[in-house]
Short mmCIF file of C-alpha atoms in Angstrom, two decimals:
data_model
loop_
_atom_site.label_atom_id
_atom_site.label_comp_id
_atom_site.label_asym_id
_atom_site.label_seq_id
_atom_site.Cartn_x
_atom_site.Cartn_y
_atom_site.Cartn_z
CA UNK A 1456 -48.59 2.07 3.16
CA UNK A 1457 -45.47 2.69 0.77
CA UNK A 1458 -42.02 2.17 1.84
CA UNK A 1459 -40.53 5.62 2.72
CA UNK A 1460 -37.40 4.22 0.56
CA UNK A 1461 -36.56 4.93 -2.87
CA UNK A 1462 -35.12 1.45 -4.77
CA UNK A 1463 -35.82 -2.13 -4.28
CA UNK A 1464 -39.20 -3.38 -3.18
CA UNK A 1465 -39.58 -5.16 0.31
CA UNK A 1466 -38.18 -8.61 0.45
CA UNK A 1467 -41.39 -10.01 1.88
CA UNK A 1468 -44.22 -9.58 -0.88
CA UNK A 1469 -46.69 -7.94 -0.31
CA UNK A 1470 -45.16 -6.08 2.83
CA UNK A 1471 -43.74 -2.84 3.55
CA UNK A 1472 -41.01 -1.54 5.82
CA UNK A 1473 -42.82 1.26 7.57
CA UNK A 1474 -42.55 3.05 10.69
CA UNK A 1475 -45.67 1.26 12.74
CA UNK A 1476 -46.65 2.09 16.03
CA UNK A 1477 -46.57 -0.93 18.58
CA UNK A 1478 -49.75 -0.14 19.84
CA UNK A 1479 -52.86 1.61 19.00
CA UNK A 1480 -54.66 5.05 20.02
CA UNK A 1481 -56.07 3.69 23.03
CA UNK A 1482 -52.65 2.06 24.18
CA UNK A 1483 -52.98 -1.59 24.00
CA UNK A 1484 -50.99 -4.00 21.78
CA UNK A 1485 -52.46 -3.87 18.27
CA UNK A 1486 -53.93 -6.93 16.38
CA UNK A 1487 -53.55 -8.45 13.75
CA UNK A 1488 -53.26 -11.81 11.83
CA UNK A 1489 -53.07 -14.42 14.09
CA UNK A 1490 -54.03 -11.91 16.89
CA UNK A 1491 -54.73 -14.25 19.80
CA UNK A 1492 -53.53 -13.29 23.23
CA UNK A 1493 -52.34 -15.95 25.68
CA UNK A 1494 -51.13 -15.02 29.41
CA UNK A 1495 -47.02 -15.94 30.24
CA UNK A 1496 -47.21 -15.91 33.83
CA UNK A 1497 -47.12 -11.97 34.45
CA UNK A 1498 -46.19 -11.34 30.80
CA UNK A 1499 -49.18 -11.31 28.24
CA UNK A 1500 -48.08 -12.81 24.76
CA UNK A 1501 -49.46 -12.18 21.34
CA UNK A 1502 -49.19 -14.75 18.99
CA UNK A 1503 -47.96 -14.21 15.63
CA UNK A 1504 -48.95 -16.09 12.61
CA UNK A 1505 -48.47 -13.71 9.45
CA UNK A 1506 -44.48 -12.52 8.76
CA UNK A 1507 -46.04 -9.43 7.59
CA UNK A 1508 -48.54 -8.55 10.23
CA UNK A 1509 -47.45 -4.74 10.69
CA UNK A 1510 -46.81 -5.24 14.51
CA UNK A 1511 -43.59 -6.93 13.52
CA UNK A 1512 -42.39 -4.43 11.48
CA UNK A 1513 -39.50 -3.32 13.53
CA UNK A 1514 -37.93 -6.59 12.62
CA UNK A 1515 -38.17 -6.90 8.83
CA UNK A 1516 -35.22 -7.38 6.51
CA UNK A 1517 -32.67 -7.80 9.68
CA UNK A 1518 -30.11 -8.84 7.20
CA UNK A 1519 -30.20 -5.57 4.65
CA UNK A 1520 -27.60 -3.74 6.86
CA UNK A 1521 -28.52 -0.90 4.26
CA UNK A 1522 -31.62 -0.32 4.79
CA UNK A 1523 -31.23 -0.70 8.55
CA UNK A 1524 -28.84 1.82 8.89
CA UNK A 1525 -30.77 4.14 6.69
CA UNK A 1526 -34.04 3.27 8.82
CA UNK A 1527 -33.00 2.48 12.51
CA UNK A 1528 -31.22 5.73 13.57
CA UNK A 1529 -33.46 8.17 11.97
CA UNK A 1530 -35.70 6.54 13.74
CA UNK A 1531 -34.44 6.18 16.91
CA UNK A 1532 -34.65 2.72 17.24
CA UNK A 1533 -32.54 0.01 17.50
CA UNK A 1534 -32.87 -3.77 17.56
CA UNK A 1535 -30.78 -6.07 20.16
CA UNK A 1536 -31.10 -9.79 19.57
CA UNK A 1537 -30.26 -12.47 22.35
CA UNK A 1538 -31.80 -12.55 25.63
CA UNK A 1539 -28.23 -11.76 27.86
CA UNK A 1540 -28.16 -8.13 25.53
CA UNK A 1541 -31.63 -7.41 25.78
CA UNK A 1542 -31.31 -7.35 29.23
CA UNK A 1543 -28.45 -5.51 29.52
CA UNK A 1544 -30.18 -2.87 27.12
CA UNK A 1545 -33.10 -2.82 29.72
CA UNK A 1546 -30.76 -2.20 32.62
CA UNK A 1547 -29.08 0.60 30.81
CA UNK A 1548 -32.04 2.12 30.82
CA UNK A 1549 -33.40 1.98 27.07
CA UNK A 1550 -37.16 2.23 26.94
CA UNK A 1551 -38.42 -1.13 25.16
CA UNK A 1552 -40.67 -0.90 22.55
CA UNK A 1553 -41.43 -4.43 21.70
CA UNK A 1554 -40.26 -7.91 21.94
CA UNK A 1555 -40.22 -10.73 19.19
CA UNK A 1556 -39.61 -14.67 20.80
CA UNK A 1557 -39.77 -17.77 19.61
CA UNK A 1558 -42.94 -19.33 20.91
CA UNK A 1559 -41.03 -22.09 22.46
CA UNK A 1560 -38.59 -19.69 24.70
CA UNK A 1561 -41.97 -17.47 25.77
CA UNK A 1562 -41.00 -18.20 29.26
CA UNK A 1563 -37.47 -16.93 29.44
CA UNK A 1564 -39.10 -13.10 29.50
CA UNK A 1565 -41.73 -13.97 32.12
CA UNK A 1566 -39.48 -12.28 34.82
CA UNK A 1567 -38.95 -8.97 33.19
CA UNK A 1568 -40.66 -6.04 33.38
CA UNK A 1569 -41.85 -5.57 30.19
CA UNK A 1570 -43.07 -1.89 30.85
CA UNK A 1571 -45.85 -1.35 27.93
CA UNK A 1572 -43.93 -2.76 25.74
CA UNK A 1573 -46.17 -5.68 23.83
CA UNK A 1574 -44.33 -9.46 23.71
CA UNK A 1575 -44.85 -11.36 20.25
CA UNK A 1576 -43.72 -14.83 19.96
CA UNK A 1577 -44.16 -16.80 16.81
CA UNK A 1578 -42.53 -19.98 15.19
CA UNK A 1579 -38.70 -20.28 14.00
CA UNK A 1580 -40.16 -20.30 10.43
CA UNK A 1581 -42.40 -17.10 10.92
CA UNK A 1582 -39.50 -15.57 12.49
CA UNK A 1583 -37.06 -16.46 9.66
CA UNK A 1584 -39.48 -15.33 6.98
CA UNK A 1585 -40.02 -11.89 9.00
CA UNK A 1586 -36.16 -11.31 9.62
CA UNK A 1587 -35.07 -12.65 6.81
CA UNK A 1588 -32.58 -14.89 9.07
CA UNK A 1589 -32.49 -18.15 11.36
CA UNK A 1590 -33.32 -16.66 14.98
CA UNK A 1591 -31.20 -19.33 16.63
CA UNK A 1592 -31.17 -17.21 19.82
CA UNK A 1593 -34.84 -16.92 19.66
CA UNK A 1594 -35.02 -13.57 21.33
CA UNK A 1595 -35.16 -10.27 19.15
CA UNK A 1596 -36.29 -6.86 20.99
CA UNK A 1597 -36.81 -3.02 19.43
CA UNK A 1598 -35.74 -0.80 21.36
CA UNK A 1599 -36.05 3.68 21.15
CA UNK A 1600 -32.32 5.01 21.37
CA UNK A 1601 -31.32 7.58 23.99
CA UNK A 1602 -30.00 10.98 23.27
CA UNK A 1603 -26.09 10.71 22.53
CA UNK A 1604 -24.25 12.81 25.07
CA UNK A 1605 -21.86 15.66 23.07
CA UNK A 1606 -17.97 14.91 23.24
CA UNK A 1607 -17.12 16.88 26.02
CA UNK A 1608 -19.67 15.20 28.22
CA UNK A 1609 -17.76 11.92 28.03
CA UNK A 1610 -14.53 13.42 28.00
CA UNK A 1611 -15.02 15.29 30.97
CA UNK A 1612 -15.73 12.35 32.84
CA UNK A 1613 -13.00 10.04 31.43
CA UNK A 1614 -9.53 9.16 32.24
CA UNK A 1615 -9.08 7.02 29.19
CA UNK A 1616 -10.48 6.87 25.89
CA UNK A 1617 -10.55 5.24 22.73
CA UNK A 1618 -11.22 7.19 19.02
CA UNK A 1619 -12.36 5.14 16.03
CA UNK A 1620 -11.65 6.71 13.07
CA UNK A 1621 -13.60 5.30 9.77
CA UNK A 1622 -14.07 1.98 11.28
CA UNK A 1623 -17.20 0.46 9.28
CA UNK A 1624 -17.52 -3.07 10.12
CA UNK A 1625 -19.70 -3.80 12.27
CA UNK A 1626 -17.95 -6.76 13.94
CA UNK A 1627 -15.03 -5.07 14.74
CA UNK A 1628 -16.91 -2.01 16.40
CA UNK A 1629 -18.22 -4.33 18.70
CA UNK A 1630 -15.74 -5.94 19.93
CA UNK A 1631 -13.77 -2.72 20.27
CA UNK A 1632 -16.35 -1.71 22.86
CA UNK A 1633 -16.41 -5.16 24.60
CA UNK A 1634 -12.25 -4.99 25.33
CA UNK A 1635 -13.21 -1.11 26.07
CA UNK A 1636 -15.65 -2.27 28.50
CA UNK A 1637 -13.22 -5.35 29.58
CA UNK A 1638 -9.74 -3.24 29.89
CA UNK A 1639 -10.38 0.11 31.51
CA UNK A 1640 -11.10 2.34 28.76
CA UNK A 1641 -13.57 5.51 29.88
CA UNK A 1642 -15.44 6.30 26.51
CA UNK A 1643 -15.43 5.46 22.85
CA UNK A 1644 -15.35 8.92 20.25
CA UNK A 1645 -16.64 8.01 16.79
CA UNK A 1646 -15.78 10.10 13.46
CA UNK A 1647 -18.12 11.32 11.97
CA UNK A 1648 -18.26 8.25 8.91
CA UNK A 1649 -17.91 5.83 11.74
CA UNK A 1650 -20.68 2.58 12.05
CA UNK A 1651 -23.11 2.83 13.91
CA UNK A 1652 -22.54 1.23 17.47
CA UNK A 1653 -25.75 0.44 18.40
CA UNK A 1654 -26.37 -1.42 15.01
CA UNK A 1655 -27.75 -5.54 15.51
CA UNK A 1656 -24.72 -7.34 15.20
CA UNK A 1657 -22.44 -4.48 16.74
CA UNK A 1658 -24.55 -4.43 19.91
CA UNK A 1659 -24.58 -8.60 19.43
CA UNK A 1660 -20.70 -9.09 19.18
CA UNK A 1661 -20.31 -6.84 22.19
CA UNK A 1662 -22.46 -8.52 24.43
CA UNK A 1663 -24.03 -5.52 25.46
CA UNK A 1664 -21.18 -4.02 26.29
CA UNK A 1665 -22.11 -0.79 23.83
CA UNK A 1666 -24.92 -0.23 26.19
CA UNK A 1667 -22.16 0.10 29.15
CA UNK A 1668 -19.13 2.32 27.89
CA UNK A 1669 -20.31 6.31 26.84
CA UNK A 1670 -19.65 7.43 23.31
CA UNK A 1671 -20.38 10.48 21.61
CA UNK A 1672 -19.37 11.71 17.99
CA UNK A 1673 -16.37 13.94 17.08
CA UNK A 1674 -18.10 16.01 14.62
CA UNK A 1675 -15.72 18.05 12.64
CA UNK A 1676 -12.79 15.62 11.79
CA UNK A 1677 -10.00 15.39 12.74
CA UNK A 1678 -10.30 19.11 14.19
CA UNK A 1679 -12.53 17.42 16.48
CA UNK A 1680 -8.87 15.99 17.91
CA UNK A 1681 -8.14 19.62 19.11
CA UNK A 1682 -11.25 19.26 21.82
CA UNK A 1683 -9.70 15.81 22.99
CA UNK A 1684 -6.29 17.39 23.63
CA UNK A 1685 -7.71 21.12 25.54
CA UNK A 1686 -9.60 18.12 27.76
CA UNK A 1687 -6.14 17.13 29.06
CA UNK A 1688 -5.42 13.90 26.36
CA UNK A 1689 -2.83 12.61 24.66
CA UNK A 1690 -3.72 11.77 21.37
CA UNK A 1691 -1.64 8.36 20.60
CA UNK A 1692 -1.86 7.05 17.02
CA UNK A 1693 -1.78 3.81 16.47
CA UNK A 1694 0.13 2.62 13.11
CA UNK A 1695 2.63 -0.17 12.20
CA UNK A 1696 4.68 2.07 10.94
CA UNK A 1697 8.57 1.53 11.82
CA UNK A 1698 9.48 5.00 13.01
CA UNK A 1699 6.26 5.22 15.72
CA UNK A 1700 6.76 4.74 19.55
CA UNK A 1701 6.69 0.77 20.51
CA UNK A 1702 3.72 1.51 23.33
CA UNK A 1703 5.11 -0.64 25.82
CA UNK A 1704 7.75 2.75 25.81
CA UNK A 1705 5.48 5.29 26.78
CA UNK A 1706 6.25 8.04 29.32
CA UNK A 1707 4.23 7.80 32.74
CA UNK A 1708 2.61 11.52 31.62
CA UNK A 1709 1.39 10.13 28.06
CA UNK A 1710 0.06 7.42 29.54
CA UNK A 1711 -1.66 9.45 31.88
CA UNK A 1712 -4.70 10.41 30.26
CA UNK A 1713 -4.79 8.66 26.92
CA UNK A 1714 -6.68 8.89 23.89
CA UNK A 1715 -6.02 6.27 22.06
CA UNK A 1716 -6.50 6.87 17.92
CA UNK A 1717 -7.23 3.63 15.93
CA UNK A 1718 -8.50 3.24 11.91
CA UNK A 1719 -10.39 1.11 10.06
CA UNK A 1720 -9.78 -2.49 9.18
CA UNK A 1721 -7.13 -2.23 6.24
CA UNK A 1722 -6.05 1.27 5.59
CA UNK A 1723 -5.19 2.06 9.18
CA UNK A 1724 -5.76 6.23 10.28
CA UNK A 1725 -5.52 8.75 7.74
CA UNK A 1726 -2.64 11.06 7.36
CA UNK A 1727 -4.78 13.81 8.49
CA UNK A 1728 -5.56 12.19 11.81
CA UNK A 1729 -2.44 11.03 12.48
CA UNK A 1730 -0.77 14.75 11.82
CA UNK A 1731 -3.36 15.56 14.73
CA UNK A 1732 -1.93 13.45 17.30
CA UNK A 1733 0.47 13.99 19.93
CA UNK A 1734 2.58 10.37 19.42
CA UNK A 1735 2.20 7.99 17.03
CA UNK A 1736 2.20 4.46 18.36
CA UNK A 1737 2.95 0.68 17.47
CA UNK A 1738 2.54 -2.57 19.12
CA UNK A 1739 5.77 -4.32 17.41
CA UNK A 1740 5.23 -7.74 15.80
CA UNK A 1741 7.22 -10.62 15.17
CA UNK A 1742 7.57 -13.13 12.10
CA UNK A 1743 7.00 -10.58 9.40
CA UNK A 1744 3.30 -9.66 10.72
CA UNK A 1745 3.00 -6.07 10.08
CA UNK A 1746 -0.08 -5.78 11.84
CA UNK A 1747 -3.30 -7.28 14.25
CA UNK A 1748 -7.26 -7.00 13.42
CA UNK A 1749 -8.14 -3.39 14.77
CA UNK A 1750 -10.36 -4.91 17.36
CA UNK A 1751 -7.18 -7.39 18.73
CA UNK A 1752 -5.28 -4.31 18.23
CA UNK A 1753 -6.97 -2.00 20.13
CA UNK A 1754 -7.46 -4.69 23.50
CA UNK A 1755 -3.57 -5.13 23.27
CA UNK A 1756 -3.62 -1.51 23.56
CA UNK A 1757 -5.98 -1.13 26.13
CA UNK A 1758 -4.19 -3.78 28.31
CA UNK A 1759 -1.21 -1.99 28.24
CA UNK A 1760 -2.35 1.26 28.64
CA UNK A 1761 -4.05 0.01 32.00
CA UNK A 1762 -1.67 -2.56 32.89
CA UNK A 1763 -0.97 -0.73 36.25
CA UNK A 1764 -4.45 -0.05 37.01
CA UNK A 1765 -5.70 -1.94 40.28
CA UNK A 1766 -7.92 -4.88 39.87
CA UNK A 1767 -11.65 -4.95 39.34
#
């Protein structure tokens, strides 16, 4: 079967990267190479011996963050690596569609539920040759995405929110939504040209946390700011700029229901969005810093914002 993308061939020779179902007609795990089946306690696992036996394809080329973003959400899929997120994934409710172990950690999955969904476990150097990276947690899983809620779903049920504008790396997206998750904040909104969340390392650097804090997309940008305001927010900019707000000085009202505007990494929020906000904001540095990492950024911000908030 042909790769359904146009450029360089597969990584693995010989292999392709297509969409293949993780079981057959009649419903039960598909074999393959190396297509043995051992029981785990409750959990049956398959054994893997090939890196491109086609029931593994879900986890080819982890590392082509290209190709994964062009393949994964089209898809529906996503992949979340580590046993703590995978979890975490399955508590939020996302339907598993497979799960990829090394051999030697079998047993830490032998107390889930693992649905329909088939469990493969093969050697650190299959798995490395398959991913295309060392799987020193030893626990990868595919999971199918749930349908994103519209903005004014999450909005309505918020108090506080953060909105990402143009942030693209992946690490800092994550940890956003971990000191969202950590420091009160309702509900992530994502422009339009935003990462993709639920992206491997994003979900990783989180913790799982993406899986516990609502987002949605702000489709037209930054008109999309107009729906966050009629919801009852104030839109607060943040910039280092020396004329904005310090945020320790904000009224009681604008704190009230805050949405809280960040950029990306480097050239901060756009002109446009911050012309759409209500107050433009700063946390004020010291020693010439102008300004913090978006991610450290934003949990100063959220700390502050919720720094009167009761415990727990």
């Amino acid at each position: 079967m042909a790769s359904p993308f146009p450029g360089p061939a597969s990584p693995f020779p010989g292999a392709s990267f297509p969409f293949v179902p993780a079981e057959n007609a009649a419903g039960r795990p598909a074999r393959g190479a190396g297509g043995a089946v051992r029981q785990n306690r409750r959990v049956p696992v398959h054994q893997i011996t090939d890196p491109d036996d086609d029931r593994i394809a879900d986890y080819r080329a982890l590392t082509d963050v290209e190709l994964r973003t062009r393949w994964e959400p089209p898809h529906g899929l996503f992949i979340a690596e580590g046993e703590l997120v995978l979890r975490r994934a399955l508590r939020a409710g996302y339907p598993a569609r497979s799960f990829l172990v090394d051999a030697k950690r079998a047993d830490q999955l032998a107390d889930l539920d693992t649905g329909d969904a088939p469990v493969y476990a093969a050697t650190q150097e299959v798995l490395e040759q398959a991913t295309g990276f060392h799987v020193h947690r030893g626990v990868l899983a595919s999971f199918h995405r749930k349908p994103l809620p519209d903005a004014a779903e999450v909005l309505a049920d918020a108090r506080r929110v953060v909105i990402l504008e143009d942030v693209n790396n992946h690490t800092n997206l994550g940890a956003v939504f971990r000191g969202a998750a950590a420091l009160g904040i309702d509900a992530v909104l994502l422009s339009p040209s935003c990462a993709d969340p639920l992206y491997r390392r994003s979900v990783r650097v989180s913790m799982g946390e993406v899986f516990a804090v609502p987002y949605a997309k702000l489709e037209r940008w930054p008109a999309g700011l107009d729906q966050v305001r009629e919801a009852g927010f104030t839109v607060l900019a943040m910039t280092p700029a020396p004329d904005a707000v310090p945020i320790q000085r904000l009224t009681p009202a604008q704190r009230e229901r805050a949405a809280l505007l960040l950029g990306a990494e480097g050239p901060g929020l756009t002109a446009a969005a911050q012309s759409a906000s209500d107050v433009r904001v700063v946390i004020p540095m010291r020693r010439g810093v102008d300004s913090l990492n978006v991610a450290a950024a934003a949990a100063v911000a959220f700390w502050e914002l919720g720094r009167d908030d009761p415990p727990g």
